[in-house]
């Protein structure tokens, strides 16, 4: 049998009617897939090109918990009211609504904290929506880190600090360096 070309990493199954997202591991790249109806969009991130994988925590889980908990509380109050009124049909309907609201609330908490994962290459920085939970993002990062190091070579901590320092100095505008000031003073003296 032929070896599978792609291995599934993560899938976002909570949006079955809007968009579905998945992340796949290829031999030499990470593949992000977005499916909308009959349309699919693929993005490949080759391990040799990946400069940064950033994981940033979000408040999506907490927001969804507040919305679902508020709705559940409202329907629980309706359930209590229906049991006091004695209407069997209303009791059954409100109990079914309670279960339909409590189920996603429990699933949301089982899946754990939410996050956004960004992959940066030399030409783009793209969010990978399939990796929307911290557990799956960390698992994926631990899986692809050795593959990236194999494709690019490992970097020592001294090299890493040097590159971070260079990036920081390139991004933050600061006063002119003393060498430029000295050169400008010398030019002024020559002109006068």
Tab-separated table of C-alpha atoms in Angstrom:
chain	number	residue	atom	x	y	z
A	1	UNK	CA	0.000	0.000	0.000
A	2	UNK	CA	1.143	3.508	-0.731
A	3	UNK	CA	2.102	5.750	2.161
A	4	UNK	CA	-0.327	8.570	2.925
A	5	UNK	CA	0.931	11.898	1.677
A	6	UNK	CA	-0.864	13.919	4.372
A	7	UNK	CA	-1.512	13.285	8.030
A	8	UNK	CA	-4.387	15.150	9.768
A	9	UNK	CA	-3.337	17.466	12.589
A	10	UNK	CA	-6.475	19.368	13.583
A	11	UNK	CA	-9.994	20.047	12.388
A	12	UNK	CA	-12.467	22.709	13.364
A	13	UNK	CA	-15.757	20.807	13.474
A	14	UNK	CA	-17.864	23.353	15.340
A	15	UNK	CA	-18.800	25.316	12.204
A	16	UNK	CA	-20.354	22.673	9.958
A	17	UNK	CA	-22.587	25.033	7.946
A	18	UNK	CA	-20.326	28.070	7.486
A	19	UNK	CA	-16.636	27.256	7.034
A	20	UNK	CA	-14.639	24.219	8.001
A	21	UNK	CA	-10.926	24.404	8.653
A	22	UNK	CA	-8.316	21.693	8.874
A	23	UNK	CA	-4.530	21.444	9.180
A	24	UNK	CA	-2.507	18.650	7.625
A	25	UNK	CA	1.116	17.563	7.864
A	26	UNK	CA	2.859	16.901	4.555
A	27	UNK	CA	6.354	15.540	3.991
A	28	UNK	CA	7.935	18.979	3.726
A	29	UNK	CA	5.149	21.406	4.593
A	30	UNK	CA	2.162	22.287	6.765
A	31	UNK	CA	-1.122	22.516	4.845
A	32	UNK	CA	-4.048	24.687	5.958
A	33	UNK	CA	-7.414	23.996	4.288
A	34	UNK	CA	-10.540	26.179	4.367
A	35	UNK	CA	-13.759	24.642	3.007
A	36	UNK	CA	-16.864	26.680	2.189
A	37	UNK	CA	-19.510	24.635	0.443
A	38	UNK	CA	-17.971	23.555	-2.880
A	39	UNK	CA	-14.995	25.927	-2.561
A	40	UNK	CA	-11.718	24.955	-0.910
A	41	UNK	CA	-8.666	27.122	-0.274
A	42	UNK	CA	-5.258	25.591	0.368
A	43	UNK	CA	-2.213	27.256	1.933
A	44	UNK	CA	1.124	25.517	2.127
A	45	UNK	CA	3.855	26.524	4.548
A	46	UNK	CA	7.115	24.809	3.653
A	47	UNK	CA	9.273	23.992	6.664
A	48	UNK	CA	12.321	25.597	5.031
A	49	UNK	CA	10.400	28.912	4.728
A	50	UNK	CA	8.730	29.164	8.141
A	51	UNK	CA	10.280	31.966	10.177
A	52	UNK	CA	7.882	32.033	13.128
A	53	UNK	CA	4.931	30.132	14.572
A	54	UNK	CA	3.129	32.339	17.082
A	55	UNK	CA	0.408	31.188	19.478
A	56	UNK	CA	-1.701	33.945	21.063
A	57	UNK	CA	-4.432	33.246	23.614
A	58	UNK	CA	-7.905	34.664	22.937
A	59	UNK	CA	-11.108	35.214	24.891
A	60	UNK	CA	-13.364	33.291	22.454
A	61	UNK	CA	-13.895	30.439	24.920
A	62	UNK	CA	-14.887	32.788	27.759
A	63	UNK	CA	-17.207	34.814	25.511
A	64	UNK	CA	-18.946	31.686	24.263
A	65	UNK	CA	-19.214	30.401	27.844
A	66	UNK	CA	-20.937	33.625	28.968
A	67	UNK	CA	-23.413	33.502	26.074
A	68	UNK	CA	-24.231	29.816	26.561
A	69	UNK	CA	-24.400	30.071	30.367
A	70	UNK	CA	-26.767	33.053	30.145
A	71	UNK	CA	-28.994	31.206	27.674
A	72	UNK	CA	-28.918	28.065	29.817
A	73	UNK	CA	-29.893	30.055	32.902
A	74	UNK	CA	-32.828	31.603	31.030
A	75	UNK	CA	-34.050	28.223	29.798
A	76	UNK	CA	-33.593	26.647	33.248
A	77	UNK	CA	-35.836	29.367	34.679
A	78	UNK	CA	-38.373	28.579	31.933
A	79	UNK	CA	-38.091	24.886	32.782
A	80	UNK	CA	-38.777	25.570	36.461
A	81	UNK	CA	-41.746	27.746	35.507
A	82	UNK	CA	-43.132	25.038	33.196
A	83	UNK	CA	-42.877	22.400	35.943
A	84	UNK	CA	-44.770	24.681	38.303
A	85	UNK	CA	-47.498	25.303	35.723
A	86	UNK	CA	-47.939	21.587	35.060
A	87	UNK	CA	-47.851	21.701	31.239
A	88	UNK	CA	-46.225	18.424	30.145
A	89	UNK	CA	-45.564	19.565	26.579
A	90	UNK	CA	-43.823	22.755	27.764
A	91	UNK	CA	-41.778	20.751	30.288
A	92	UNK	CA	-40.462	18.440	27.560
A	93	UNK	CA	-39.663	21.319	25.179
A	94	UNK	CA	-37.739	23.304	27.810
A	95	UNK	CA	-35.810	20.211	28.946
A	96	UNK	CA	-34.777	19.512	25.340
A	97	UNK	CA	-33.695	23.157	24.961
A	98	UNK	CA	-31.665	22.858	28.186
A	99	UNK	CA	-29.814	19.823	26.810
A	100	UNK	CA	-29.178	21.536	23.449
A	101	UNK	CA	-27.637	24.537	25.220
A	102	UNK	CA	-25.726	22.600	27.892
A	103	UNK	CA	-24.047	20.272	25.379
A	104	UNK	CA	-22.013	22.965	23.542
A	105	UNK	CA	-21.205	24.577	26.892
A	106	UNK	CA	-19.683	21.328	28.161
A	107	UNK	CA	-17.874	20.660	24.862
A	108	UNK	CA	-16.443	24.199	24.828
A	109	UNK	CA	-14.950	23.648	28.278
A	110	UNK	CA	-13.629	20.174	27.473
A	111	UNK	CA	-11.782	21.513	24.398
A	112	UNK	CA	-9.870	23.962	26.573
A	113	UNK	CA	-8.602	27.522	26.092
A	114	UNK	CA	-8.864	29.146	22.676
A	115	UNK	CA	-6.010	30.722	20.742
A	116	UNK	CA	-4.937	32.122	17.378
A	117	UNK	CA	-1.973	30.578	15.590
A	118	UNK	CA	0.000	32.591	13.056
A	119	UNK	CA	2.638	31.248	10.686
A	120	UNK	CA	5.117	33.769	9.293
A	121	UNK	CA	7.241	33.262	6.203
A	122	UNK	CA	9.329	35.780	4.281
A	123	UNK	CA	6.322	36.936	2.232
A	124	UNK	CA	3.278	36.504	4.468
A	125	UNK	CA	1.880	36.083	7.958
A	126	UNK	CA	-1.234	33.917	7.968
A	127	UNK	CA	-3.607	32.758	10.678
A	128	UNK	CA	-4.253	29.005	10.755
A	129	UNK	CA	-7.890	28.762	11.949
A	130	UNK	CA	-7.890	24.966	12.381
A	131	UNK	CA	-5.528	25.378	15.321
A	132	UNK	CA	-8.021	27.317	17.418
A	133	UNK	CA	-7.456	25.531	20.724
A	134	UNK	CA	-4.311	25.745	22.804
A	135	UNK	CA	-3.977	21.980	23.231
A	136	UNK	CA	-4.013	21.259	19.479
A	137	UNK	CA	-1.763	24.256	18.737
A	138	UNK	CA	0.912	23.110	21.199
A	139	UNK	CA	0.680	19.525	19.990
A	140	UNK	CA	1.116	20.669	16.380
A	141	UNK	CA	3.996	22.996	17.255
A	142	UNK	CA	5.797	20.198	19.127
A	143	UNK	CA	5.291	17.967	16.085
A	144	UNK	CA	6.544	20.419	13.430
A	145	UNK	CA	9.383	22.037	15.421
A	146	UNK	CA	11.830	19.154	14.747
A	147	UNK	CA	10.799	19.115	11.076
A	148	UNK	CA	11.501	22.845	10.770
A	149	UNK	CA	14.878	22.399	12.501
A	150	UNK	CA	15.725	19.536	10.156
A	151	UNK	CA	14.861	21.638	7.095
A	152	UNK	CA	16.573	24.825	8.301
A	153	UNK	CA	19.169	23.652	10.803
A	154	UNK	CA	19.110	24.254	14.539
A	155	UNK	CA	19.923	27.707	15.904
A	156	UNK	CA	21.939	28.190	19.057
A	157	UNK	CA	20.616	30.444	21.799
A	158	UNK	CA	23.362	33.025	21.064
A	159	UNK	CA	22.349	33.181	17.386
A	160	UNK	CA	18.714	33.486	18.391
A	161	UNK	CA	19.404	36.390	20.768
A	162	UNK	CA	21.471	38.116	18.088
A	163	UNK	CA	18.703	37.814	15.506
A	164	UNK	CA	16.052	38.983	17.962
A	165	UNK	CA	18.215	41.985	18.828
A	166	UNK	CA	18.667	42.797	15.142
A	167	UNK	CA	14.933	42.523	14.519
A	168	UNK	CA	14.146	44.742	17.491
A	169	UNK	CA	16.626	47.432	16.456
A	170	UNK	CA	15.340	47.331	12.877
A	171	UNK	CA	11.725	47.810	13.972
A	172	UNK	CA	12.145	50.483	16.647
A	173	UNK	CA	13.168	53.899	15.392
A	174	UNK	CA	15.757	55.436	17.654
A	175	UNK	CA	18.223	58.309	17.681
A	176	UNK	CA	20.941	58.369	15.077
A	177	UNK	CA	23.964	56.304	15.836
A	178	UNK	CA	27.119	58.123	17.070
A	179	UNK	CA	29.005	57.080	13.928
A	180	UNK	CA	26.555	59.049	11.743
A	181	UNK	CA	26.817	62.083	14.037
A	182	UNK	CA	30.626	62.017	13.818
A	183	UNK	CA	30.537	61.696	10.033
A	184	UNK	CA	28.124	64.627	9.727
A	185	UNK	CA	30.375	66.756	11.971
A	186	UNK	CA	33.388	65.930	9.819
A	187	UNK	CA	31.489	66.921	6.653
A	188	UNK	CA	30.450	70.214	8.276
A	189	UNK	CA	34.094	70.977	9.150
A	190	UNK	CA	35.271	70.248	5.589
A	191	UNK	CA	32.583	72.513	4.094
A	192	UNK	CA	33.486	75.494	6.368
